[in-house]
Every structure is written in structure tokens, then in C-alpha cells.
Amino acid sequence: MDTQQTRILQDLDAAHHLHPFNDNAALAQKGTRILTKGEGCYVWDAEGNKLLDAFAGLWCVNVGYGRSELGEAASKQMTQLAYYNSFFQCTTEPTIRLAAKLAELTPGDLNHAFFVNSGSEANDTILRLVRHFWAVQDQPEKNIFIGRHNGYHGTTMAGASLGGMKGMHKQGGLPIPDIAHIEPPFWFYDGGDLSEDEYGLVAARRLEDKILELGPERVAAFIGEPIMGAIGVYIPPRTYWPEIERICRKYDVLLVADEVICGFGRTGEWFGSEHFGFMPDVMTIAKGITSGYIPLGAAMFNDRVAGVLKAQGGELAHGATYSGHPVCAAVALENIRILQEEHIVETAKTQIAPYLAQRWAELGEHRLVGQARIAGLMGALELVPHKGQRTTFDERGTVGALCRDHALRHGLILRATYDSMLLSPPLVITRAQVDELFEKAWAALEDTAEAIGV
Ligand code: PXG
């Protein structure tokens, strides 16, 4: 695209397009980056820059860009039957096959899918249907969801309320009633003198304290991301999730794993709950289910919850026009076929994750980096003012943004949350591309350190 054409598009964008999670006035001044092409782990922008996408779009392009089979699956389904709904006692073949496939792929007895269009809507669905699950069993007061401060569960009224981002709560009158939050498990800043394993138990027992404070008869469910993504890839100690599971079972509180980021191979297992060895009652999925090629989300329910909803729930007064959209289901099935037949998750776990962890640890040696954490193909570099000390910069986020911009100059897309540099590449990244990622990230760290005089 020539410069003039790019400029025209940027002006139209500034005039007519409100961007999510952006200061739109500042963005209009600067001009958006327009992406034009993707292939494997790379994307190209309108100025012709080739960028290594170490963030897989927005944690979602698991099979990489440019897989024409996914377009072909969509085209075939659109030609045959572009749309039909799952209301009115109807549905379509891809929708049925996807529900069955998800029942097979997800662990344990998570055997029942409710389809929506995004992770946010899946969490809305879970909030409503879990409350309904308790209500039809004569426990309408057992309706409180406990989430975590700085958790991320989407941006709808329910999703943003379940999440614990203060900035989001400030806009739109959130959280909605009967949602509580506990502190997240983040040893680096919160662990004090405890070992990581000791701290994991302490952090998990905050859930027990909260349940006892509210009364177990009031608490419907606990929701958490196995690894907290958006806030900065907080990887909990191994002791955390089993203890959370024990507490949920003790008080008959449903355990909801929000696997929107962790699902479909991100941690090296198919689901993050398998990485940590716990069994959710309900699971949120989206993103990697279609590798981001088309919108789709789902709430997965276990036999107990779905059994009650079916036997006692009556008509479920919930659903969207596009719940179980056949084209989205066909693309998801093709995406899962690619992941399975090409052994992408296993290869990522056995061939790539160990090498990536090694190179990530080398980045951890850099004088700006206080911690290099990683699980599977999901990691963060914590930038700190004083190496060896677990303290933050006075003004949080400036150095992270600087590092992100330097990375971009070197042709690398790395995401910054405050001063955590986040990593989540397509699962198909090769060892050579891991080396390229390392070189570019190191160069960005060097430029950042130089710019702030470290
Ligand atoms: N749960 C989790 C764990 C997520 O990460 C959602 C739910 C909501 O999904 P939808 O499809 O409604 O966006 C997400 C989404 C970021 C960022 O800045 C992360 C997400 C979305 C937008 C930005 O890291 N995750």
C-alpha cells in the first residue's frame, strides 16, 4: 500500500472508528498501524514492515497466519448452509460435531457446550446459568461469584465485573452486584520471604477466608484464569490450584476455569487446568478454538451442572442469534483437525517450549529484567528498576511501553502490561524463529536500558 493510500485510511479510521482499549484522541493524532497480511508467525503492515508476532494477534492465532484450509472450511459451509440457528428445536451438523469434539477434547466430564461469539459472552453465560443451576435447586441465595483483583474475564457487564481490573470497573457502573474478588497469586511482588510453594497455599487460602466471610451458602462459584494473562502472565505456584480445588470441593463452590487464553495448547497441554492438574466444573473457551480466524466462544459444563440444567432448568432463557453458528463451528473443527493431525500441541510442548524457556531465561539475565517467567508458550519479562530487588518503577508502565516500541522498531511484536513484556507466539513458532525473537527482544531491552540510562 503506498503512503498516500495508508494516510487516507488512517484519516478515515480517525474519523469513524472508535478503538477498544485506546485513548482514541491520542491514537487519532498518531495514526493507527494498518496490518495487511499474515503468514505463519509473521504479519506485514501497510508500510511494508515484516513483524514477528510474538503475541499471536491477541493470544489467539495458535496455528499461525495464512492457513488456507480454514478459509476453505468457511467457504464450503457458507456455500452449503451459511446460517441456521440452534433455537426453535433446530441446529446444524458442524455445530453438533463441534460440541461432541469439545466434549472429547476437554478433560473429565466437561461434556456439554453452550456456544456464543466471544470469551466475554461465554462468561456472561456461565454467570447466568450457574446462578440458575443453584436457584432451581432451591438455593437462589447461592449466587455470589468470587474472582480475583486484576483478573480478566472480558468486557461485557458480567465479564468485566468478574474480572478485577479497577480501570474497567470505573467505566459503566461496575461491578454488578454479588461479585467479590480476592488478591491474585503473584509471588514476585506479593510473596515476601515465603518460598513460591508456601506462598501458593497462602494465596489460595484467601479464597477460603472469602467464602467463610460471605458464608458458603452464598457462594456459587470461583472463577480464575489458570495463568492470569492480560495482567501480565502471572504463573501461580504449583501448590495454588490444587488447594483452590480442595477449598471449592469443601464448600460446594463450583470451580470455573477461564481457559480463553490457556486453552488449545498455549501452556503445552490442551488446557491450562491440565498443566496445573485440577479439574474444573465449568470452563470458558474462545480465542484458540478457531485460532482467531473467526469469532467463537463456548461455555463447557460438566455432567452435574448440565444434568441439573437439563432436568430442572426448564427453558433456558439465554442465547444469541449466532449461538452455534455453522460457519464458525466448521472453522473450529478444521482448526482442531490441524492442531491434532499436525501434532502442533505436542510439538510445541516437547520441541519448542524447552528451547523457548532456555532462551527466555537468557533474556532474564539482562540488567533490566527482574524475572523471566514462562509456562509452555506463554511468558513474561518483568522489567525492574533495580535488578535483584522485587520492586516496581515509580511510574508504572512507562518503561514497558518504551520497550514495546523499541521491539516494534526491531520488527518484533511484544505486548506490554505495565512493565511486564508479554510473550504468546503462535504455537507453530520454529527454533530459528525463537532465536530471531531472542535477538530482537535483547536489542529492544538494550535500547530501553540505554534510553533510561541504566
Ligand atoms: N477471558 C480471558 C481469560 C481473556 O483473556 C476474555 C475472557 C474475553 O474474551 P473476548 O473474546 O470477549 O475478548 C479474555 C480476552 C489483553 C487482552 O490486553 C486480552 C483479552 C482481550 C483483549 C485484550 O491482553 N482477553
mmCIF file of N, CA and C and ligand atoms in Angstrom, residues 55 58-59 118-120 123 152-154 225 230 258 260-261 286-287 415, ligand 1:
data_model
loop_
_atom_site.group_PDB
_atom_site.id
_atom_site.type_symbol
_atom_site.label_atom_id
_atom_site.label_comp_id
_atom_site.label_asym_id
_atom_site.label_seq_id
_atom_site.Cartn_x
_atom_site.Cartn_y
_atom_site.Cartn_z
ATOM 1 N N PHE A 55 2.978 -12.349 19.843
ATOM 2 C CA PHE A 55 1.796 -12.266 20.697
ATOM 3 C C PHE A 55 0.594 -12.971 20.076
ATOM 4 N N LEU A 58 -3.845 -11.549 19.462
ATOM 5 C CA LEU A 58 -4.196 -11.208 20.848
ATOM 6 C C LEU A 58 -4.341 -12.538 21.582
ATOM 7 N N TRP A 59 -3.262 -13.264 21.706
ATOM 8 C CA TRP A 59 -3.182 -14.566 22.371
ATOM 9 C C TRP A 59 -3.979 -15.641 21.623
ATOM 10 N N SER A 118 -17.843 -15.045 21.799
ATOM 11 C CA SER A 118 -16.626 -14.483 22.387
ATOM 12 C C SER A 118 -16.431 -15.035 23.791
ATOM 13 N N GLY A 119 -15.253 -14.775 24.338
ATOM 14 C CA GLY A 119 -14.982 -15.172 25.713
ATOM 15 C C GLY A 119 -15.861 -14.420 26.696
ATOM 16 N N SER A 120 -16.082 -13.128 26.433
ATOM 17 C CA SER A 120 -16.915 -12.327 27.328
ATOM 18 C C SER A 120 -18.314 -12.919 27.433
ATOM 19 N N ASN A 123 -18.508 -16.019 29.469
ATOM 20 C CA ASN A 123 -18.541 -15.775 30.911
ATOM 21 C C ASN A 123 -19.892 -15.231 31.371
ATOM 22 N N TYR A 152 -8.894 -11.095 34.335
ATOM 23 C CA TYR A 152 -9.522 -10.588 33.112
ATOM 24 C C TYR A 152 -10.488 -11.633 32.591
ATOM 25 N N HIS A 153 -11.764 -11.251 32.511
ATOM 26 C CA HIS A 153 -12.764 -12.197 32.003
ATOM 27 C C HIS A 153 -13.638 -11.565 30.927
ATOM 28 N N GLY A 154 -13.141 -10.491 30.293
ATOM 29 C CA GLY A 154 -13.873 -9.881 29.197
ATOM 30 C C GLY A 154 -14.430 -8.526 29.556
ATOM 31 N N GLU A 225 -8.438 -17.531 35.752
ATOM 32 C CA GLU A 225 -7.629 -17.975 34.624
ATOM 33 C C GLU A 225 -6.531 -18.873 35.200
ATOM 34 N N ALA A 230 -3.856 -11.257 30.740
ATOM 35 C CA ALA A 230 -3.808 -9.838 30.390
ATOM 36 C C ALA A 230 -3.043 -8.998 31.420
ATOM 37 N N ASP A 258 -11.314 -20.201 33.471
ATOM 38 C CA ASP A 258 -11.425 -19.383 32.265
ATOM 39 C C ASP A 258 -10.194 -19.668 31.407
ATOM 40 N N VAL A 260 -9.776 -19.062 28.185
ATOM 41 C CA VAL A 260 -9.820 -18.327 26.915
ATOM 42 C C VAL A 260 -8.411 -18.172 26.334
ATOM 43 N N ILE A 261 -7.431 -17.883 27.185
ATOM 44 C CA ILE A 261 -6.048 -17.796 26.704
ATOM 45 C C ILE A 261 -5.335 -19.140 26.818
ATOM 46 N N ALA A 286 -12.525 -19.777 24.065
ATOM 47 C CA ALA A 286 -12.701 -18.856 22.925
ATOM 48 C C ALA A 286 -11.350 -18.824 22.181
ATOM 49 N N LYS A 287 -10.968 -17.694 21.675
ATOM 50 C CA LYS A 287 -9.665 -17.466 21.028
ATOM 51 C C LYS A 287 -9.127 -18.665 20.237
ATOM 52 N N ARG A 415 3.954 -7.568 23.658
ATOM 53 C CA ARG A 415 2.934 -6.763 24.332
ATOM 54 C C ARG A 415 3.479 -6.304 25.680
HETATM 55 N N1 PXG B 1 -11.283 -14.429 29.483
HETATM 56 C C1 PXG B 1 -9.967 -14.292 29.344
HETATM 57 C C2 PXG B 1 -9.045 -15.042 30.245
HETATM 58 C C3 PXG B 1 -9.455 -13.454 28.349
HETATM 59 O O1 PXG B 1 -8.132 -13.299 28.233
HETATM 60 C C4 PXG B 1 -11.724 -12.958 27.713
HETATM 61 C C5 PXG B 1 -12.161 -13.787 28.697
HETATM 62 C C6 PXG B 1 -12.742 -12.270 26.867
HETATM 63 O O2 PXG B 1 -12.760 -12.764 25.593
HETATM 64 P P1 PXG B 1 -13.294 -11.856 24.380
HETATM 65 O O3 PXG B 1 -13.327 -12.829 23.231
HETATM 66 O O4 PXG B 1 -14.631 -11.383 24.761
HETATM 67 O O5 PXG B 1 -12.323 -10.737 24.212
HETATM 68 C C7 PXG B 1 -10.355 -12.788 27.509
HETATM 69 C C8 PXG B 1 -9.886 -11.883 26.415
HETATM 70 C C9 PXG B 1 -5.160 -8.077 26.555
HETATM 71 C C10 PXG B 1 -6.474 -8.559 26.099
HETATM 72 O O6 PXG B 1 -4.988 -6.852 26.523
HETATM 73 C C11 PXG B 1 -6.893 -9.807 26.478
HETATM 74 C C12 PXG B 1 -8.128 -10.251 26.051
HETATM 75 C C13 PXG B 1 -8.926 -9.455 25.234
HETATM 76 C C14 PXG B 1 -8.486 -8.195 24.870
HETATM 77 C C15 PXG B 1 -7.262 -7.741 25.309
HETATM 78 O O7 PXG B 1 -4.298 -8.884 26.942
HETATM 79 N N2 PXG B 1 -8.542 -11.471 26.504
#
